[in-house]
Amino acid sequence: MLTGTLNERPEFCVEMLDDMRPYQDLRLPQVFAFALLVSSLLVCPGLAQAQFDEGGEQQLVQLINQERTSQGLPPLTVDRRLTQAARKHTELMVEHKALSHQFDGEPEMQVRFSDEDFPSDQEGENIGFNKDLPSAHKDLMHSPPHRANILDPNYNVVGVGAIRNGRRVYVTEDFAHRPTEYSEPEADAVLQRALEIYATTHGMPTPMRKPQSQLRHMACDMALNDSLQNQKAAELPGVHETAVWTTFAPGKLPNSVKGLLAHPLSSGYSLGACFAPSVSHPGGVYWVVMIVY
């Protein structure tokens, strides 16, 4: 077990990362406190040549899902892109002979996921090593923050990377919520349908959509600038009101748009959407521009 001195060689090391929970809010057991307070890197024993433990990765996923189903939560689906991200990070831990969520020169977790073309709107990560996988899983479950990642009801996918090296196995567990993935035409249709349903269920006539190809380009420009901008849309002829937003779920409308639909859109509306990454959304998000005439 981890003790209070760095020069000792612990049999168990573990850290966690959940970008939905601020660092200062973590409440780790005393056994983890020293590692987190002293350094984000915990030097571990020397490692020999590494190779992935595919059977061990499957075993960890099974253990994770057993914990979830025992609490009435749906099991997580393995996503090969998350598995790839987890494996690459585990390789770095072996290479550096250390535990960290981000090594020098390595992208942050969100970017690591997006580098595998994986879109997500919530992410978390557990890392550690132990003498065997059941022991590693047991210790993770005994740590409230790590247990919270495993049992987070918002996550729906997981990827695990495990490398057995000598007497120990290094583990990365990557968790995420993967929104429904649409093509841009599909997302556009979902947006239009959401507008129509909201209007008609609130006693308004079905709004008439008018073609306006410039709006998609404006939406993509917002992504390039990583900023919601409505100035150009507002300058189009005949525009009365505008709305701009980002979303991972095109079928869910923001309150500003619901406000526009509280009255009949008698002169119609136009809509443009662009799925693109940005600095604030490295995995990509839908950027949307709507104008009301």
C-alpha positions as a Markdown table, in Angstrom:
| # | Residue | x | y | z |
|---|---|---|---|---|
| 1 | Met | 0.0 | 0.0 | 0.0 |
| 2 | Leu | 1.1 | 3.6 | -0.5 |
| 3 | Thr | 2.9 | 5.1 | 2.4 |
| 4 | Gly | 4.1 | 8.6 | 3.4 |
| 5 | Thr | 7.5 | 8.5 | 1.8 |
| 6 | Leu | 8.4 | 8.8 | -1.9 |
| 7 | Asn | 11.5 | 6.7 | -1.8 |
| 8 | Glu | 9.5 | 3.6 | -0.8 |
| 9 | Arg | 8.2 | 1.3 | -3.6 |
| 10 | Pro | 4.4 | 1.0 | -3.1 |
| 11 | Glu | 2.6 | -2.1 | -4.2 |
| 12 | Phe | -0.4 | 0.1 | -5.1 |
| 13 | Cys | -0.6 | 3.5 | -6.8 |
| 14 | Val | -3.8 | 5.2 | -8.0 |
| 15 | Glu | -5.0 | 8.6 | -9.0 |
| 16 | Met | -8.2 | 9.9 | -10.6 |
| 17 | Leu | -9.4 | 12.6 | -12.9 |
| 18 | Asp | -12.9 | 13.7 | -13.5 |
| 19 | Asp | -13.1 | 17.1 | -15.3 |
| 20 | Met | -16.7 | 17.5 | -14.1 |
| 21 | Arg | -15.5 | 17.7 | -10.5 |
| 22 | Pro | -13.1 | 20.5 | -9.5 |
| 23 | Tyr | -9.8 | 19.3 | -7.9 |
| 24 | Gln | -10.4 | 21.1 | -4.7 |
| 25 | Asp | -13.6 | 19.2 | -4.2 |
| 26 | Leu | -11.9 | 15.8 | -4.1 |
| 27 | Arg | -12.0 | 13.9 | -0.9 |
| 28 | Leu | -9.5 | 11.1 | -1.1 |
| 29 | Pro | -8.8 | 8.6 | 1.7 |
| 30 | Gln | -5.7 | 9.3 | 3.7 |
| 31 | Val | -3.9 | 6.6 | 1.7 |
| 32 | Phe | -4.1 | 8.7 | -1.5 |
| 33 | Ala | -3.6 | 12.2 | 0.0 |
| 34 | Phe | 0.1 | 12.3 | 0.0 |
| 35 | Ala | 0.4 | 11.4 | -3.6 |
| 36 | Leu | -2.1 | 14.0 | -4.7 |
| 37 | Leu | -0.8 | 16.8 | -2.5 |
| 38 | Val | 2.9 | 16.3 | -3.0 |
| 39 | Ser | 3.0 | 15.7 | -6.8 |
| 40 | Ser | 0.9 | 14.8 | -9.8 |
| 41 | Leu | 3.6 | 12.3 | -10.7 |
| 42 | Leu | 4.2 | 9.3 | -8.5 |
| 43 | Val | 7.4 | 7.4 | -9.4 |
| 44 | Cys | 6.9 | 3.7 | -9.4 |
| 45 | Pro | 9.2 | 0.7 | -9.7 |
| 46 | Gly | 11.3 | 0.0 | -12.8 |
| 47 | Leu | 9.4 | -1.7 | -15.6 |
| 48 | Ala | 10.5 | -4.2 | -18.2 |
| 49 | Gln | 9.1 | -4.4 | -21.7 |
| 50 | Ala | 5.4 | -3.8 | -21.8 |
| 51 | Gln | 2.5 | -5.4 | -23.7 |
| 52 | Phe | -1.2 | -5.0 | -23.5 |
| 53 | Asp | -3.2 | -7.4 | -21.4 |
| 54 | Glu | -6.4 | -7.7 | -23.6 |
| 55 | Gly | -7.9 | -10.3 | -21.3 |
| 56 | Gly | -7.3 | -8.1 | -18.3 |
| 57 | Glu | -8.9 | -5.1 | -20.0 |
| 58 | Gln | -12.0 | -7.2 | -20.6 |
| 59 | Gln | -11.9 | -8.4 | -17.0 |
| 60 | Leu | -11.8 | -4.8 | -15.7 |
| 61 | Val | -14.8 | -3.8 | -17.9 |
| 62 | Gln | -16.7 | -6.8 | -16.5 |
| 63 | Leu | -15.9 | -5.8 | -13.0 |
| 64 | Ile | -16.9 | -2.2 | -13.7 |
| 65 | Asn | -20.2 | -3.2 | -15.1 |
| 66 | Gln | -20.9 | -5.7 | -12.3 |
| 67 | Glu | -20.5 | -2.8 | -9.9 |
| 68 | Arg | -22.9 | -0.6 | -11.9 |
| 69 | Thr | -25.6 | -3.2 | -12.4 |
| 70 | Ser | -25.5 | -4.0 | -8.7 |
| 71 | Gln | -26.4 | -0.4 | -8.1 |
| 72 | Gly | -29.2 | -0.4 | -10.7 |
| 73 | Leu | -27.1 | 1.5 | -13.3 |
| 74 | Pro | -26.8 | 0.5 | -16.9 |
| 75 | Pro | -23.6 | -1.2 | -18.0 |
| 76 | Leu | -21.0 | 0.8 | -20.0 |
| 77 | Thr | -20.4 | 0.0 | -23.6 |
| 78 | Val | -16.8 | -0.4 | -24.7 |
| 79 | Asp | -15.8 | 2.2 | -27.3 |
| 80 | Arg | -12.7 | 1.2 | -29.3 |
| 81 | Arg | -11.7 | 4.8 | -29.6 |
| 82 | Leu | -11.7 | 5.2 | -25.8 |
| 83 | Thr | -9.8 | 2.0 | -25.6 |
| 84 | Gln | -7.2 | 3.3 | -27.9 |
| 85 | Ala | -6.9 | 6.5 | -25.9 |
| 86 | Ala | -6.5 | 4.6 | -22.7 |
| 87 | Arg | -3.9 | 2.3 | -24.1 |
| 88 | Lys | -1.8 | 5.2 | -25.4 |
| 89 | His | -1.9 | 6.8 | -22.0 |
| 90 | Thr | -1.0 | 3.5 | -20.2 |
| 91 | Glu | 2.0 | 3.2 | -22.6 |
| 92 | Leu | 3.2 | 6.6 | -21.4 |
| 93 | Met | 2.9 | 5.6 | -17.8 |
| 94 | Val | 5.0 | 2.6 | -18.4 |
| 95 | Glu | 7.5 | 4.6 | -20.4 |
| 96 | His | 7.8 | 7.3 | -17.7 |
| 97 | Lys | 7.7 | 4.7 | -14.9 |
| 98 | Ala | 5.2 | 7.0 | -13.3 |
| 99 | Leu | 1.5 | 7.8 | -12.8 |
| 100 | Ser | 0.1 | 11.0 | -14.2 |
| 101 | His | -3.0 | 12.2 | -16.1 |
| 102 | Gln | -0.9 | 14.3 | -18.3 |
| 103 | Phe | 2.8 | 14.0 | -19.1 |
| 104 | Asp | 5.0 | 16.7 | -20.6 |
| 105 | Gly | 4.1 | 17.0 | -24.2 |
| 106 | Glu | 0.9 | 15.0 | -23.9 |
| 107 | Pro | -2.4 | 16.6 | -24.7 |
| 108 | Glu | -5.0 | 17.0 | -21.9 |
| 109 | Met | -7.7 | 14.3 | -21.6 |
| 110 | Gln | -10.4 | 15.9 | -23.7 |
| 111 | Val | -7.9 | 16.4 | -26.6 |
| 112 | Arg | -6.7 | 12.8 | -26.2 |
| 113 | Phe | -10.2 | 11.7 | -26.7 |
| 114 | Ser | -10.8 | 14.0 | -29.7 |
| 115 | Asp | -7.6 | 12.8 | -31.3 |
| 116 | Glu | -9.3 | 9.4 | -31.6 |
| 117 | Asp | -12.3 | 11.1 | -33.3 |
| 118 | Phe | -14.4 | 10.5 | -30.2 |
| 119 | Pro | -17.0 | 13.1 | -29.4 |
| 120 | Ser | -18.0 | 13.5 | -25.7 |
| 121 | Asp | -19.7 | 16.0 | -23.4 |
| 122 | Gln | -18.4 | 14.5 | -20.1 |
| 123 | Glu | -15.2 | 12.7 | -19.3 |
| 124 | Gly | -13.4 | 11.0 | -16.4 |
| 125 | Glu | -10.3 | 8.9 | -15.9 |
| 126 | Asn | -8.9 | 6.5 | -13.3 |
| 127 | Ile | -5.3 | 5.4 | -13.4 |
| 128 | Gly | -3.2 | 3.1 | -11.2 |
| 129 | Phe | -1.1 | 0.0 | -10.8 |
| 130 | Asn | -1.2 | -3.0 | -8.6 |
| 131 | Lys | -0.1 | -6.6 | -8.4 |
| 132 | Asp | -3.2 | -7.9 | -10.3 |
| 133 | Leu | -6.3 | -6.5 | -11.8 |
| 134 | Pro | -8.9 | -7.6 | -9.1 |
| 135 | Ser | -6.7 | -5.9 | -6.5 |
| 136 | Ala | -6.5 | -2.7 | -8.6 |
| 137 | His | -10.3 | -2.7 | -9.1 |
| 138 | Lys | -10.9 | -3.3 | -5.4 |
| 139 | Asp | -8.7 | -0.4 | -4.3 |
| 140 | Leu | -10.4 | 1.9 | -6.9 |
| 141 | Met | -13.8 | 1.0 | -5.4 |
| 142 | His | -12.5 | 1.8 | -1.9 |
| 143 | Ser | -11.6 | 5.3 | -3.0 |
| 144 | Pro | -14.7 | 7.5 | -3.1 |
| 145 | Pro | -13.6 | 9.7 | -6.1 |
| 146 | His | -12.6 | 6.7 | -8.2 |
| 147 | Arg | -15.7 | 4.8 | -7.2 |
| 148 | Ala | -17.7 | 7.9 | -8.3 |
| 149 | Asn | -16.2 | 7.6 | -11.8 |
| 150 | Ile | -17.1 | 3.9 | -12.0 |
| 151 | Leu | -20.7 | 4.5 | -10.8 |
| 152 | Asp | -21.3 | 7.8 | -12.5 |
| 153 | Pro | -24.8 | 7.5 | -14.0 |
| 154 | Asn | -24.0 | 10.0 | -16.7 |
| 155 | Tyr | -21.3 | 7.9 | -18.4 |
| 156 | Asn | -22.4 | 5.4 | -21.1 |
| 157 | Val | -19.0 | 4.3 | -22.6 |
| 158 | Val | -15.6 | 3.1 | -21.3 |
| 159 | Gly | -12.2 | 2.3 | -22.6 |
| 160 | Val | -9.6 | 0.4 | -20.6 |
| 161 | Gly | -5.9 | 0.1 | -21.3 |
| 162 | Ala | -3.9 | -2.4 | -19.2 |
| 163 | Ile | -0.2 | -3.3 | -19.5 |
| 164 | Arg | 1.3 | -6.1 | -17.4 |
| 165 | Asn | 4.9 | -5.6 | -16.6 |
| 166 | Gly | 6.8 | -7.8 | -14.3 |
| 167 | Arg | 4.9 | -8.1 | -11.0 |
| 168 | Arg | 2.5 | -5.3 | -11.7 |
| 169 | Val | -0.2 | -4.2 | -14.1 |
| 170 | Tyr | -0.7 | -0.6 | -15.1 |
| 171 | Val | -4.2 | 0.5 | -15.8 |
| 172 | Thr | -6.0 | 3.5 | -17.4 |
| 173 | Glu | -9.8 | 3.5 | -17.2 |
| 174 | Asp | -11.4 | 6.2 | -19.5 |
| 175 | Phe | -15.0 | 7.1 | -19.0 |
| 176 | Ala | -17.3 | 9.3 | -21.0 |
| 177 | His | -20.8 | 10.2 | -22.0 |
| 178 | Arg | -21.1 | 9.8 | -25.8 |
| 179 | Pro | -24.0 | 11.8 | -27.3 |
| 180 | Thr | -25.9 | 10.4 | -30.2 |
| 181 | Glu | -23.7 | 10.9 | -33.3 |
| 182 | Tyr | -25.4 | 12.5 | -36.3 |
| 183 | Ser | -24.2 | 13.6 | -39.7 |
| 184 | Glu | -24.7 | 17.3 | -40.3 |
| 185 | Pro | -27.8 | 16.7 | -42.5 |
| 186 | Glu | -29.3 | 14.5 | -39.8 |
| 187 | Ala | -28.5 | 17.0 | -37.1 |
| 188 | Asp | -30.1 | 19.7 | -39.2 |
| 189 | Ala | -33.3 | 17.6 | -39.5 |
| 190 | Val | -33.3 | 16.9 | -35.8 |
| 191 | Leu | -33.0 | 20.7 | -35.0 |
| 192 | Gln | -35.9 | 21.5 | -37.4 |
| 193 | Arg | -38.1 | 18.8 | -35.9 |
| 194 | Ala | -37.4 | 20.0 | -32.4 |
| 195 | Leu | -38.4 | 23.5 | -33.3 |
| 196 | Glu | -41.6 | 22.2 | -34.9 |
| 197 | Ile | -42.5 | 20.0 | -32.0 |
| 198 | Tyr | -41.9 | 22.7 | -29.4 |
| 199 | Ala | -44.0 | 25.2 | -31.3 |
| 200 | Thr | -47.0 | 23.0 | -32.0 |
| 201 | Thr | -47.1 | 21.5 | -28.4 |
| 202 | His | -47.2 | 25.1 | -27.1 |
| 203 | Gly | -50.2 | 26.1 | -29.3 |
| 204 | Met | -48.2 | 27.8 | -32.0 |
| 205 | Pro | -48.5 | 27.0 | -35.8 |
| 206 | Thr | -45.7 | 25.0 | -37.3 |
| 207 | Pro | -43.0 | 27.6 | -38.2 |
| 208 | Met | -42.0 | 27.9 | -41.8 |
| 209 | Arg | -38.3 | 27.4 | -42.6 |
| 210 | Lys | -36.7 | 29.4 | -45.4 |
| 211 | Pro | -33.4 | 28.3 | -47.0 |
| 212 | Gln | -30.4 | 30.4 | -46.1 |
| 213 | Ser | -27.1 | 28.7 | -46.9 |
| 214 | Gln | -25.0 | 31.5 | -45.4 |
| 215 | Leu | -26.0 | 30.4 | -41.9 |
| 216 | Arg | -24.0 | 27.2 | -42.0 |
| 217 | His | -20.9 | 29.1 | -43.0 |
| 218 | Met | -21.5 | 31.5 | -40.1 |
| 219 | Ala | -21.9 | 28.6 | -37.7 |
| 220 | Cys | -18.6 | 27.1 | -38.9 |
| 221 | Asp | -17.0 | 30.5 | -38.5 |
| 222 | Met | -18.1 | 30.6 | -34.8 |
| 223 | Ala | -16.3 | 27.3 | -34.3 |
| 224 | Leu | -13.1 | 28.7 | -35.9 |
| 225 | Asn | -13.3 | 31.7 | -33.6 |
| 226 | Asp | -14.4 | 29.7 | -30.7 |
| 227 | Ser | -17.1 | 32.3 | -30.0 |
| 228 | Leu | -20.8 | 32.7 | -30.3 |
| 229 | Gln | -21.4 | 35.6 | -32.7 |
| 230 | Asn | -24.7 | 36.8 | -34.1 |
| 231 | Gln | -23.6 | 40.1 | -35.7 |
| 232 | Lys | -23.4 | 38.9 | -39.3 |
| 233 | Ala | -26.7 | 37.0 | -39.0 |
| 234 | Ala | -28.4 | 40.0 | -37.7 |
| 235 | Glu | -27.3 | 42.1 | -40.7 |
| 236 | Leu | -29.0 | 39.8 | -43.2 |
| 237 | Pro | -32.0 | 41.4 | -44.9 |
| 238 | Gly | -35.3 | 41.1 | -43.1 |
| 239 | Val | -33.9 | 39.6 | -39.9 |
| 240 | His | -35.9 | 40.5 | -36.8 |
| 241 | Glu | -34.3 | 38.3 | -34.2 |
| 242 | Thr | -31.3 | 35.9 | -33.9 |
| 243 | Ala | -30.2 | 33.1 | -31.7 |
| 244 | Val | -26.8 | 31.3 | -31.6 |
| 245 | Trp | -25.8 | 28.4 | -29.4 |
| 246 | Thr | -23.8 | 25.2 | -29.1 |
| 247 | Thr | -25.1 | 21.8 | -28.3 |
| 248 | Phe | -24.2 | 18.1 | -28.1 |
| 249 | Ala | -27.9 | 17.2 | -28.4 |
| 250 | Pro | -29.6 | 19.0 | -31.4 |
| 251 | Gly | -33.0 | 17.8 | -30.2 |
| 252 | Lys | -32.7 | 19.9 | -27.0 |
| 253 | Leu | -33.5 | 23.6 | -27.5 |
| 254 | Pro | -32.0 | 26.4 | -25.3 |
| 255 | Asn | -34.3 | 28.7 | -23.4 |
| 256 | Ser | -33.5 | 31.6 | -25.7 |
| 257 | Val | -34.9 | 29.6 | -28.7 |
| 258 | Lys | -37.9 | 28.5 | -26.7 |
| 259 | Gly | -38.6 | 32.2 | -26.0 |
| 260 | Leu | -38.6 | 32.9 | -29.7 |
| 261 | Leu | -41.1 | 30.1 | -30.3 |
| 262 | Ala | -43.5 | 31.5 | -27.7 |
| 263 | His | -45.0 | 33.6 | -30.4 |
| 264 | Pro | -46.0 | 32.6 | -34.0 |
| 265 | Leu | -43.1 | 32.9 | -36.4 |
| 266 | Ser | -45.4 | 34.3 | -39.1 |
| 267 | Ser | -42.6 | 35.4 | -41.4 |
| 268 | Gly | -40.6 | 32.2 | -41.0 |
| 269 | Tyr | -37.1 | 31.4 | -39.9 |
| 270 | Ser | -33.8 | 30.1 | -41.2 |
| 271 | Leu | -31.3 | 27.7 | -39.5 |
| 272 | Gly | -27.7 | 26.7 | -40.0 |
| 273 | Ala | -25.6 | 24.1 | -38.1 |
| 274 | Cys | -22.0 | 23.1 | -38.2 |
| 275 | Phe | -20.3 | 20.3 | -36.3 |
| 276 | Ala | -16.8 | 21.3 | -35.6 |
| 277 | Pro | -14.1 | 21.3 | -32.9 |
| 278 | Ser | -12.8 | 24.4 | -31.2 |
| 279 | Val | -10.4 | 25.3 | -28.4 |
| 280 | Ser | -13.2 | 25.0 | -25.8 |
| 281 | His | -14.7 | 21.9 | -27.5 |
| 282 | Pro | -11.8 | 19.9 | -28.8 |
| 283 | Gly | -14.0 | 16.9 | -29.4 |
| 284 | Gly | -16.4 | 18.9 | -31.5 |
| 285 | Val | -19.9 | 20.3 | -30.9 |
| 286 | Tyr | -22.8 | 21.5 | -32.9 |
| 287 | Trp | -22.6 | 25.3 | -33.5 |
| 288 | Val | -26.1 | 26.7 | -34.5 |
| 289 | Val | -27.3 | 30.0 | -35.9 |
| 290 | Met | -31.0 | 30.7 | -36.2 |
| 291 | Ile | -32.7 | 33.9 | -37.5 |
| 292 | Val | -36.3 | 34.9 | -37.3 |
| 293 | Tyr | -37.8 | 37.2 | -40.0 |
